[in-house]
PDB file of C-alpha atoms in Angstrom:
ATOM      1  CA  UNK O   1      17.621 -13.544  39.597  1.00  0.00           C
ATOM      2  CA  UNK O   2      17.005  -9.792  39.510  1.00  0.00           C
ATOM      3  CA  UNK O   3      20.727  -9.236  39.153  1.00  0.00           C
ATOM      4  CA  UNK O   4      20.882 -11.591  36.149  1.00  0.00           C
ATOM      5  CA  UNK O   5      17.935  -9.870  34.459  1.00  0.00           C
ATOM      6  CA  UNK O   6      19.532  -6.494  35.109  1.00  0.00           C
ATOM      7  CA  UNK O   7      22.795  -7.671  33.540  1.00  0.00           C
ATOM      8  CA  UNK O   8      20.951  -9.025  30.494  1.00  0.00           C
ATOM      9  CA  UNK O   9      19.160  -5.695  30.109  1.00  0.00           C
ATOM     10  CA  UNK O  10      22.419  -3.746  30.304  1.00  0.00           C
ATOM     11  CA  UNK O  11      24.037  -6.063  27.752  1.00  0.00           C
ATOM     12  CA  UNK O  12      21.104  -5.634  25.353  1.00  0.00           C
ATOM     13  CA  UNK O  13      21.294  -1.858  25.640  1.00  0.00           C
ATOM     14  CA  UNK O  14      25.023  -1.987  24.982  1.00  0.00           C
ATOM     15  CA  UNK O  15      24.515  -4.001  21.793  1.00  0.00           C
ATOM     16  CA  UNK O  16      21.760  -1.624  20.648  1.00  0.00           C
ATOM     17  CA  UNK O  17      23.964   1.412  21.318  1.00  0.00           C
ATOM     18  CA  UNK O  18      26.866  -0.177  19.438  1.00  0.00           C
ATOM     19  CA  UNK O  19      24.684  -0.743  16.377  1.00  0.00           C
ATOM     20  CA  UNK O  20      23.533   2.866  16.468  1.00  0.00           C
ATOM     21  CA  UNK O  21      27.103   4.140  16.677  1.00  0.00           C
ATOM     22  CA  UNK O  22      28.180   1.927  13.770  1.00  0.00           C
ATOM     23  CA  UNK O  23      25.212   3.126  11.724  1.00  0.00           C
ATOM     24  CA  UNK O  24      24.047  -0.372  10.861  1.00  0.00           C
ATOM     25  CA  UNK O  25      20.518  -0.440   9.401  1.00  0.00           C
ATOM     26  CA  UNK O  26      17.658  -2.148  11.176  1.00  0.00           C
ATOM     27  CA  UNK O  27      15.406  -4.363   9.107  1.00  0.00           C
ATOM     28  CA  UNK O  28      11.809  -4.737  10.220  1.00  0.00           C
ATOM     29  CA  UNK O  29       9.859  -7.703   8.879  1.00  0.00           C
ATOM     30  CA  UNK O  30       6.119  -7.025   8.867  1.00  0.00           C
ATOM     31  CA  UNK O  31       3.750  -9.982   9.276  1.00  0.00           C
ATOM     32  CA  UNK O  32       1.995 -11.073   6.067  1.00  0.00           C
ATOM     33  CA  UNK O  33      -1.473  -9.712   5.350  1.00  0.00           C
ATOM     34  CA  UNK O  34      -4.033 -12.419   6.123  1.00  0.00           C
ATOM     35  CA  UNK O  35      -7.242 -10.759   4.944  1.00  0.00           C
ATOM     36  CA  UNK O  36      -8.477  -8.725   2.024  1.00  0.00           C
ATOM     37  CA  UNK O  37     -11.137  -6.076   1.674  1.00  0.00           C
ATOM     38  CA  UNK O  38     -14.616  -7.190   0.688  1.00  0.00           C
ATOM     39  CA  UNK O  39     -14.913  -7.408  -3.117  1.00  0.00           C
ATOM     40  CA  UNK O  40     -17.190  -4.631  -4.344  1.00  0.00           C
ATOM     41  CA  UNK O  41     -17.140  -1.348  -6.198  1.00  0.00           C
ATOM     42  CA  UNK O  42     -14.507   0.871  -4.576  1.00  0.00           C
ATOM     43  CA  UNK O  43     -12.306  -1.965  -3.300  1.00  0.00           C
ATOM     44  CA  UNK O  44      -9.501  -0.924  -5.656  1.00  0.00           C
ATOM     45  CA  UNK O  45      -9.360   2.490  -3.955  1.00  0.00           C
ATOM     46  CA  UNK O  46      -9.284   0.936  -0.480  1.00  0.00           C
ATOM     47  CA  UNK O  47      -6.514  -1.435  -1.565  1.00  0.00           C
ATOM     48  CA  UNK O  48      -4.458   1.321  -3.152  1.00  0.00           C
ATOM     49  CA  UNK O  49      -4.918   3.999  -0.490  1.00  0.00           C
ATOM     50  CA  UNK O  50      -5.617   2.336   2.864  1.00  0.00           C
ATOM     51  CA  UNK O  51      -3.118  -0.528   2.666  1.00  0.00           C
ATOM     52  CA  UNK O  52      -0.216   1.889   2.213  1.00  0.00           C
ATOM     53  CA  UNK O  53      -0.325   2.436   5.987  1.00  0.00           C
ATOM     54  CA  UNK O  54      -2.943   0.104   7.475  1.00  0.00           C
ATOM     55  CA  UNK O  55      -3.795  -3.577   7.566  1.00  0.00           C
ATOM     56  CA  UNK O  56      -7.249  -4.748   6.501  1.00  0.00           C
ATOM     57  CA  UNK O  57      -7.943  -5.660  10.130  1.00  0.00           C
ATOM     58  CA  UNK O  58      -7.426  -2.044  11.166  1.00  0.00           C
ATOM     59  CA  UNK O  59     -10.530  -1.219   9.122  1.00  0.00           C
ATOM     60  CA  UNK O  60     -12.565  -4.407   9.551  1.00  0.00           C
ATOM     61  CA  UNK O  61     -12.331  -4.441  13.364  1.00  0.00           C
ATOM     62  CA  UNK O  62     -13.751  -0.932  13.745  1.00  0.00           C
ATOM     63  CA  UNK O  63     -17.307  -0.806  15.123  1.00  0.00           C
ATOM     64  CA  UNK O  64     -19.997  -0.080  12.491  1.00  0.00           C
ATOM     65  CA  UNK O  65     -19.822   3.710  12.591  1.00  0.00           C
ATOM     66  CA  UNK O  66     -21.575   6.362  10.447  1.00  0.00           C
ATOM     67  CA  UNK O  67     -20.242   8.173   7.400  1.00  0.00           C
ATOM     68  CA  UNK O  68     -19.176  11.186   9.470  1.00  0.00           C
ATOM     69  CA  UNK O  69     -16.670   8.993  11.327  1.00  0.00           C
ATOM     70  CA  UNK O  70     -15.088   7.680   8.135  1.00  0.00           C
ATOM     71  CA  UNK O  71     -15.076  11.153   6.588  1.00  0.00           C
ATOM     72  CA  UNK O  72     -13.238  12.520   9.617  1.00  0.00           C
ATOM     73  CA  UNK O  73     -10.756   9.641   9.487  1.00  0.00           C
ATOM     74  CA  UNK O  74     -10.015  10.146   5.790  1.00  0.00           C
ATOM     75  CA  UNK O  75      -9.643  13.896   6.326  1.00  0.00           C
ATOM     76  CA  UNK O  76      -7.194  13.269   9.169  1.00  0.00           C
ATOM     77  CA  UNK O  77      -5.146  10.866   7.047  1.00  0.00           C
ATOM     78  CA  UNK O  78      -4.898  13.455   4.273  1.00  0.00           C
ATOM     79  CA  UNK O  79      -4.285  16.575   6.362  1.00  0.00           C
ATOM     80  CA  UNK O  80      -2.335  15.250   9.357  1.00  0.00           C
ATOM     81  CA  UNK O  81      -0.481  12.234   7.992  1.00  0.00           C
ATOM     82  CA  UNK O  82       0.152  13.274   4.396  1.00  0.00           C
ATOM     83  CA  UNK O  83      -1.977  10.682   2.612  1.00  0.00           C
ATOM     84  CA  UNK O  84      -2.178  11.476  -1.111  1.00  0.00           C
ATOM     85  CA  UNK O  85      -5.756  10.306  -1.676  1.00  0.00           C
ATOM     86  CA  UNK O  86      -6.978  12.348  -4.681  1.00  0.00           C
ATOM     87  CA  UNK O  87     -10.075  14.500  -4.212  1.00  0.00           C
ATOM     88  CA  UNK O  88     -11.851  12.416  -6.859  1.00  0.00           C
ATOM     89  CA  UNK O  89     -11.413   9.244  -4.773  1.00  0.00           C
ATOM     90  CA  UNK O  90     -12.593  10.547  -1.396  1.00  0.00           C
ATOM     91  CA  UNK O  91     -16.348  10.136  -1.913  1.00  0.00           C
ATOM     92  CA  UNK O  92     -16.088   6.713  -3.642  1.00  0.00           C
ATOM     93  CA  UNK O  93     -13.821   5.539  -0.804  1.00  0.00           C
ATOM     94  CA  UNK O  94     -16.308   6.767   1.797  1.00  0.00           C
ATOM     95  CA  UNK O  95     -19.147   5.054  -0.085  1.00  0.00           C
ATOM     96  CA  UNK O  96     -17.227   1.770   0.041  1.00  0.00           C
ATOM     97  CA  UNK O  97     -16.237   2.037   3.714  1.00  0.00           C
ATOM     98  CA  UNK O  98     -19.737   2.994   4.857  1.00  0.00           C
ATOM     99  CA  UNK O  99     -21.424   0.312   2.765  1.00  0.00           C
ATOM    100  CA  UNK O 100     -19.167  -2.546   3.869  1.00  0.00           C
ATOM    101  CA  UNK O 101     -17.627  -1.500   7.210  1.00  0.00           C
ATOM    102  CA  UNK O 102     -19.876   1.310   8.412  1.00  0.00           C
ATOM    103  CA  UNK O 103     -23.263   1.779  10.050  1.00  0.00           C
ATOM    104  CA  UNK O 104     -25.002  -0.286   7.355  1.00  0.00           C
ATOM    105  CA  UNK O 105     -23.049  -3.394   8.336  1.00  0.00           C
ATOM    106  CA  UNK O 106     -22.609  -5.604  11.358  1.00  0.00           C
ATOM    107  CA  UNK O 107     -18.867  -5.019  11.374  1.00  0.00           C
ATOM    108  CA  UNK O 108     -18.162  -8.536  10.085  1.00  0.00           C
ATOM    109  CA  UNK O 109     -14.499  -9.276   9.342  1.00  0.00           C
ATOM    110  CA  UNK O 110     -13.103  -9.027   5.842  1.00  0.00           C
ATOM    111  CA  UNK O 111     -13.030 -12.048   3.574  1.00  0.00           C
ATOM    112  CA  UNK O 112     -10.058 -14.392   3.634  1.00  0.00           C
ATOM    113  CA  UNK O 113      -7.098 -13.628   1.402  1.00  0.00           C
ATOM    114  CA  UNK O 114      -7.804 -16.969  -0.273  1.00  0.00           C
ATOM    115  CA  UNK O 115     -10.758 -15.324  -2.024  1.00  0.00           C
ATOM    116  CA  UNK O 116     -10.245 -15.197  -5.746  1.00  0.00           C
ATOM    117  CA  UNK O 117      -8.565 -12.078  -7.083  1.00  0.00           C
ATOM    118  CA  UNK O 118     -10.767 -12.463 -10.142  1.00  0.00           C
ATOM    119  CA  UNK O 119     -13.887 -12.000  -8.010  1.00  0.00           C
ATOM    120  CA  UNK O 120     -12.471  -8.746  -6.669  1.00  0.00           C
ATOM    121  CA  UNK O 121     -11.657  -7.446 -10.129  1.00  0.00           C
ATOM    122  CA  UNK O 122     -15.025  -8.544 -11.531  1.00  0.00           C
ATOM    123  CA  UNK O 123     -16.871  -6.636  -8.814  1.00  0.00           C
ATOM    124  CA  UNK O 124     -15.356  -3.350  -9.936  1.00  0.00           C
ATOM    125  CA  UNK O 125     -16.896  -1.470 -12.824  1.00  0.00           C
ATOM    126  CA  UNK O 126     -14.714  -1.210 -15.943  1.00  0.00           C
ATOM    127  CA  UNK O 127     -12.679   1.992 -16.042  1.00  0.00           C
ATOM    128  CA  UNK O 128     -10.077   3.578 -18.260  1.00  0.00           C
ATOM    129  CA  UNK O 129      -6.908   1.536 -18.653  1.00  0.00           C
ATOM    130  CA  UNK O 130      -4.551   4.291 -19.700  1.00  0.00           C
ATOM    131  CA  UNK O 131      -1.376   4.139 -17.585  1.00  0.00           C
ATOM    132  CA  UNK O 132      -2.129   7.510 -16.002  1.00  0.00           C
ATOM    133  CA  UNK O 133      -5.652   6.390 -15.052  1.00  0.00           C
ATOM    134  CA  UNK O 134      -4.397   3.094 -13.627  1.00  0.00           C
ATOM    135  CA  UNK O 135      -1.612   4.881 -11.759  1.00  0.00           C
ATOM    136  CA  UNK O 136      -4.123   7.216 -10.132  1.00  0.00           C
ATOM    137  CA  UNK O 137      -6.819   4.616  -9.432  1.00  0.00           C
ATOM    138  CA  UNK O 138      -4.495   2.122  -7.755  1.00  0.00           C
ATOM    139  CA  UNK O 139      -2.443   4.703  -5.879  1.00  0.00           C
ATOM    140  CA  UNK O 140       0.833   4.362  -7.822  1.00  0.00           C
ATOM    141  CA  UNK O 141       1.072   8.113  -8.361  1.00  0.00           C
ATOM    142  CA  UNK O 142       0.352   8.770  -4.691  1.00  0.00           C
ATOM    143  CA  UNK O 143       3.762   7.310  -3.812  1.00  0.00           C
ATOM    144  CA  UNK O 144       5.727   7.662  -7.073  1.00  0.00           C
ATOM    145  CA  UNK O 145       5.894  10.914  -9.008  1.00  0.00           C
ATOM    146  CA  UNK O 146       6.777  10.532 -12.700  1.00  0.00           C
ATOM    147  CA  UNK O 147       9.891  12.647 -12.177  1.00  0.00           C
ATOM    148  CA  UNK O 148      10.180  13.033  -8.403  1.00  0.00           C
ATOM    149  CA  UNK O 149      10.358  10.821  -5.333  1.00  0.00           C
ATOM    150  CA  UNK O 150       7.370  10.953  -2.977  1.00  0.00           C
ATOM    151  CA  UNK O 151       7.304   7.887  -0.723  1.00  0.00           C
ATOM    152  CA  UNK O 152       8.885   5.578  -3.270  1.00  0.00           C
ATOM    153  CA  UNK O 153      11.297   6.398  -6.101  1.00  0.00           C
ATOM    154  CA  UNK O 154      10.417   8.558  -9.092  1.00  0.00           C
ATOM    155  CA  UNK O 155       9.144   6.438 -11.968  1.00  0.00           C
ATOM    156  CA  UNK O 156      11.864   7.883 -14.218  1.00  0.00           C
ATOM    157  CA  UNK O 157      14.463   6.570 -11.761  1.00  0.00           C
ATOM    158  CA  UNK O 158      12.878   3.118 -11.962  1.00  0.00           C
ATOM    159  CA  UNK O 159      13.033   3.313 -15.759  1.00  0.00           C
ATOM    160  CA  UNK O 160      16.685   4.333 -15.645  1.00  0.00           C
ATOM    161  CA  UNK O 161      17.609   1.510 -13.284  1.00  0.00           C
ATOM    162  CA  UNK O 162      16.073  -1.125 -15.548  1.00  0.00           C
ATOM    163  CA  UNK O 163      16.848   0.549 -18.890  1.00  0.00           C
ATOM    164  CA  UNK O 164      19.058  -2.271 -20.211  1.00  0.00           C
ATOM    165  CA  UNK O 165      17.685  -5.081 -18.075  1.00  0.00           C
ATOM    166  CA  UNK O 166      16.015  -7.824 -20.111  1.00  0.00           C
ATOM    167  CA  UNK O 167      14.131  -8.972 -17.007  1.00  0.00           C
ATOM    168  CA  UNK O 168      12.752  -5.508 -16.196  1.00  0.00           C
ATOM    169  CA  UNK O 169       9.104  -6.396 -16.833  1.00  0.00           C
ATOM    170  CA  UNK O 170       9.366  -9.515 -14.680  1.00  0.00           C
ATOM    171  CA  UNK O 171      10.972  -7.567 -11.823  1.00  0.00           C
ATOM    172  CA  UNK O 172       8.341  -4.834 -11.919  1.00  0.00           C
ATOM    173  CA  UNK O 173       5.571  -7.444 -12.062  1.00  0.00           C
ATOM    174  CA  UNK O 174       6.986  -9.236  -9.026  1.00  0.00           C
ATOM    175  CA  UNK O 175       7.271  -5.980  -7.078  1.00  0.00           C
ATOM    176  CA  UNK O 176       3.697  -4.969  -7.911  1.00  0.00           C
ATOM    177  CA  UNK O 177       2.299  -8.417  -7.128  1.00  0.00           C
ATOM    178  CA  UNK O 178       4.196  -9.037  -3.879  1.00  0.00           C
ATOM    179  CA  UNK O 179       5.223  -5.596  -2.620  1.00  0.00           C
ATOM    180  CA  UNK O 180       8.192  -5.335  -0.285  1.00  0.00           C
ATOM    181  CA  UNK O 181      10.996  -2.984   0.701  1.00  0.00           C
ATOM    182  CA  UNK O 182      14.761  -2.695   0.522  1.00  0.00           C
ATOM    183  CA  UNK O 183      15.295  -2.072  -3.190  1.00  0.00           C
ATOM    184  CA  UNK O 184      14.896   1.698  -2.846  1.00  0.00           C
ATOM    185  CA  UNK O 185      15.149   2.179   0.900  1.00  0.00           C
ATOM    186  CA  UNK O 186      13.127   1.117   3.947  1.00  0.00           C
ATOM    187  CA  UNK O 187       9.702   2.330   2.761  1.00  0.00           C
ATOM    188  CA  UNK O 188       7.307  -0.606   2.406  1.00  0.00           C
ATOM    189  CA  UNK O 189       5.362  -0.981  -0.833  1.00  0.00           C
ATOM    190  CA  UNK O 190       2.128  -2.932  -0.293  1.00  0.00           C
ATOM    191  CA  UNK O 191       1.212  -5.768  -2.681  1.00  0.00           C
ATOM    192  CA  UNK O 192      -1.378  -5.158  -5.403  1.00  0.00           C
ATOM    193  CA  UNK O 193      -2.820  -8.603  -6.233  1.00  0.00           C
ATOM    194  CA  UNK O 194      -5.974  -7.006  -7.637  1.00  0.00           C
ATOM    195  CA  UNK O 195      -4.119  -5.758 -10.734  1.00  0.00           C
ATOM    196  CA  UNK O 196      -4.447  -7.991 -13.784  1.00  0.00           C
ATOM    197  CA  UNK O 197      -1.473  -9.071 -15.898  1.00  0.00           C
ATOM    198  CA  UNK O 198      -2.711  -6.731 -18.632  1.00  0.00           C
ATOM    199  CA  UNK O 199      -2.864  -3.758 -16.262  1.00  0.00           C
ATOM    200  CA  UNK O 200       0.608  -4.446 -14.867  1.00  0.00           C
ATOM    201  CA  UNK O 201       2.009  -4.650 -18.402  1.00  0.00           C
ATOM    202  CA  UNK O 202       0.376  -1.323 -19.306  1.00  0.00           C
ATOM    203  CA  UNK O 203       1.974   0.284 -16.256  1.00  0.00           C
ATOM    204  CA  UNK O 204       5.313  -1.441 -16.787  1.00  0.00           C
ATOM    205  CA  UNK O 205       5.535  -0.408 -20.459  1.00  0.00           C
ATOM    206  CA  UNK O 206       4.705   3.164 -19.500  1.00  0.00           C
ATOM    207  CA  UNK O 207       7.252   3.318 -16.677  1.00  0.00           C
ATOM    208  CA  UNK O 208      10.080   1.821 -18.726  1.00  0.00           C
ATOM    209  CA  UNK O 209       9.422   4.264 -21.581  1.00  0.00           C
ATOM    210  CA  UNK O 210       9.887   7.311 -19.327  1.00  0.00           C
ATOM    211  CA  UNK O 211      13.040   9.366 -19.892  1.00  0.00           C
TER     212      UNK O 211
END
């Protein structure tokens, strides 16, 4: 039995090595997100900034810790791991995390993803809906520079790709709604179900007009 297992292991390593030599890409399928952050003021920042790298459960399963813990965590993400959380969003993000997942809470899990997107949007105070403001608030500009690649492609490159595509708005809407990877490389774009149709159209019109 041990000999058979050893042979299987050697065969698996051989296949893996062959794929590396041939340069064939590996595709990693991440499991679908099953929870969403609690709907409240600041949830749009958590969705835009935290979900780029973490699942909701990564946050919701932490013990109810004080603000200093969350502040240290956010600082580490920015300074050690290159997170592009703007200075203006740090304190509102900390307010949200402390209020709903920190020492003021019992550490209860996040609400089910079946919760209405409208309830999430309604819980957030109205803010500017210029494309630049939306791009900053929802984290678009943290991963996509207008004219340079950051994590994802430059927005001007997206505009160029879809310049003469009659279905460009639909494709951008689908990407924003569902997220995914593979169109511009292996980097995973998280879904943004909290954006309204109006907000996606504002962003889409802006992106496609870039030259």
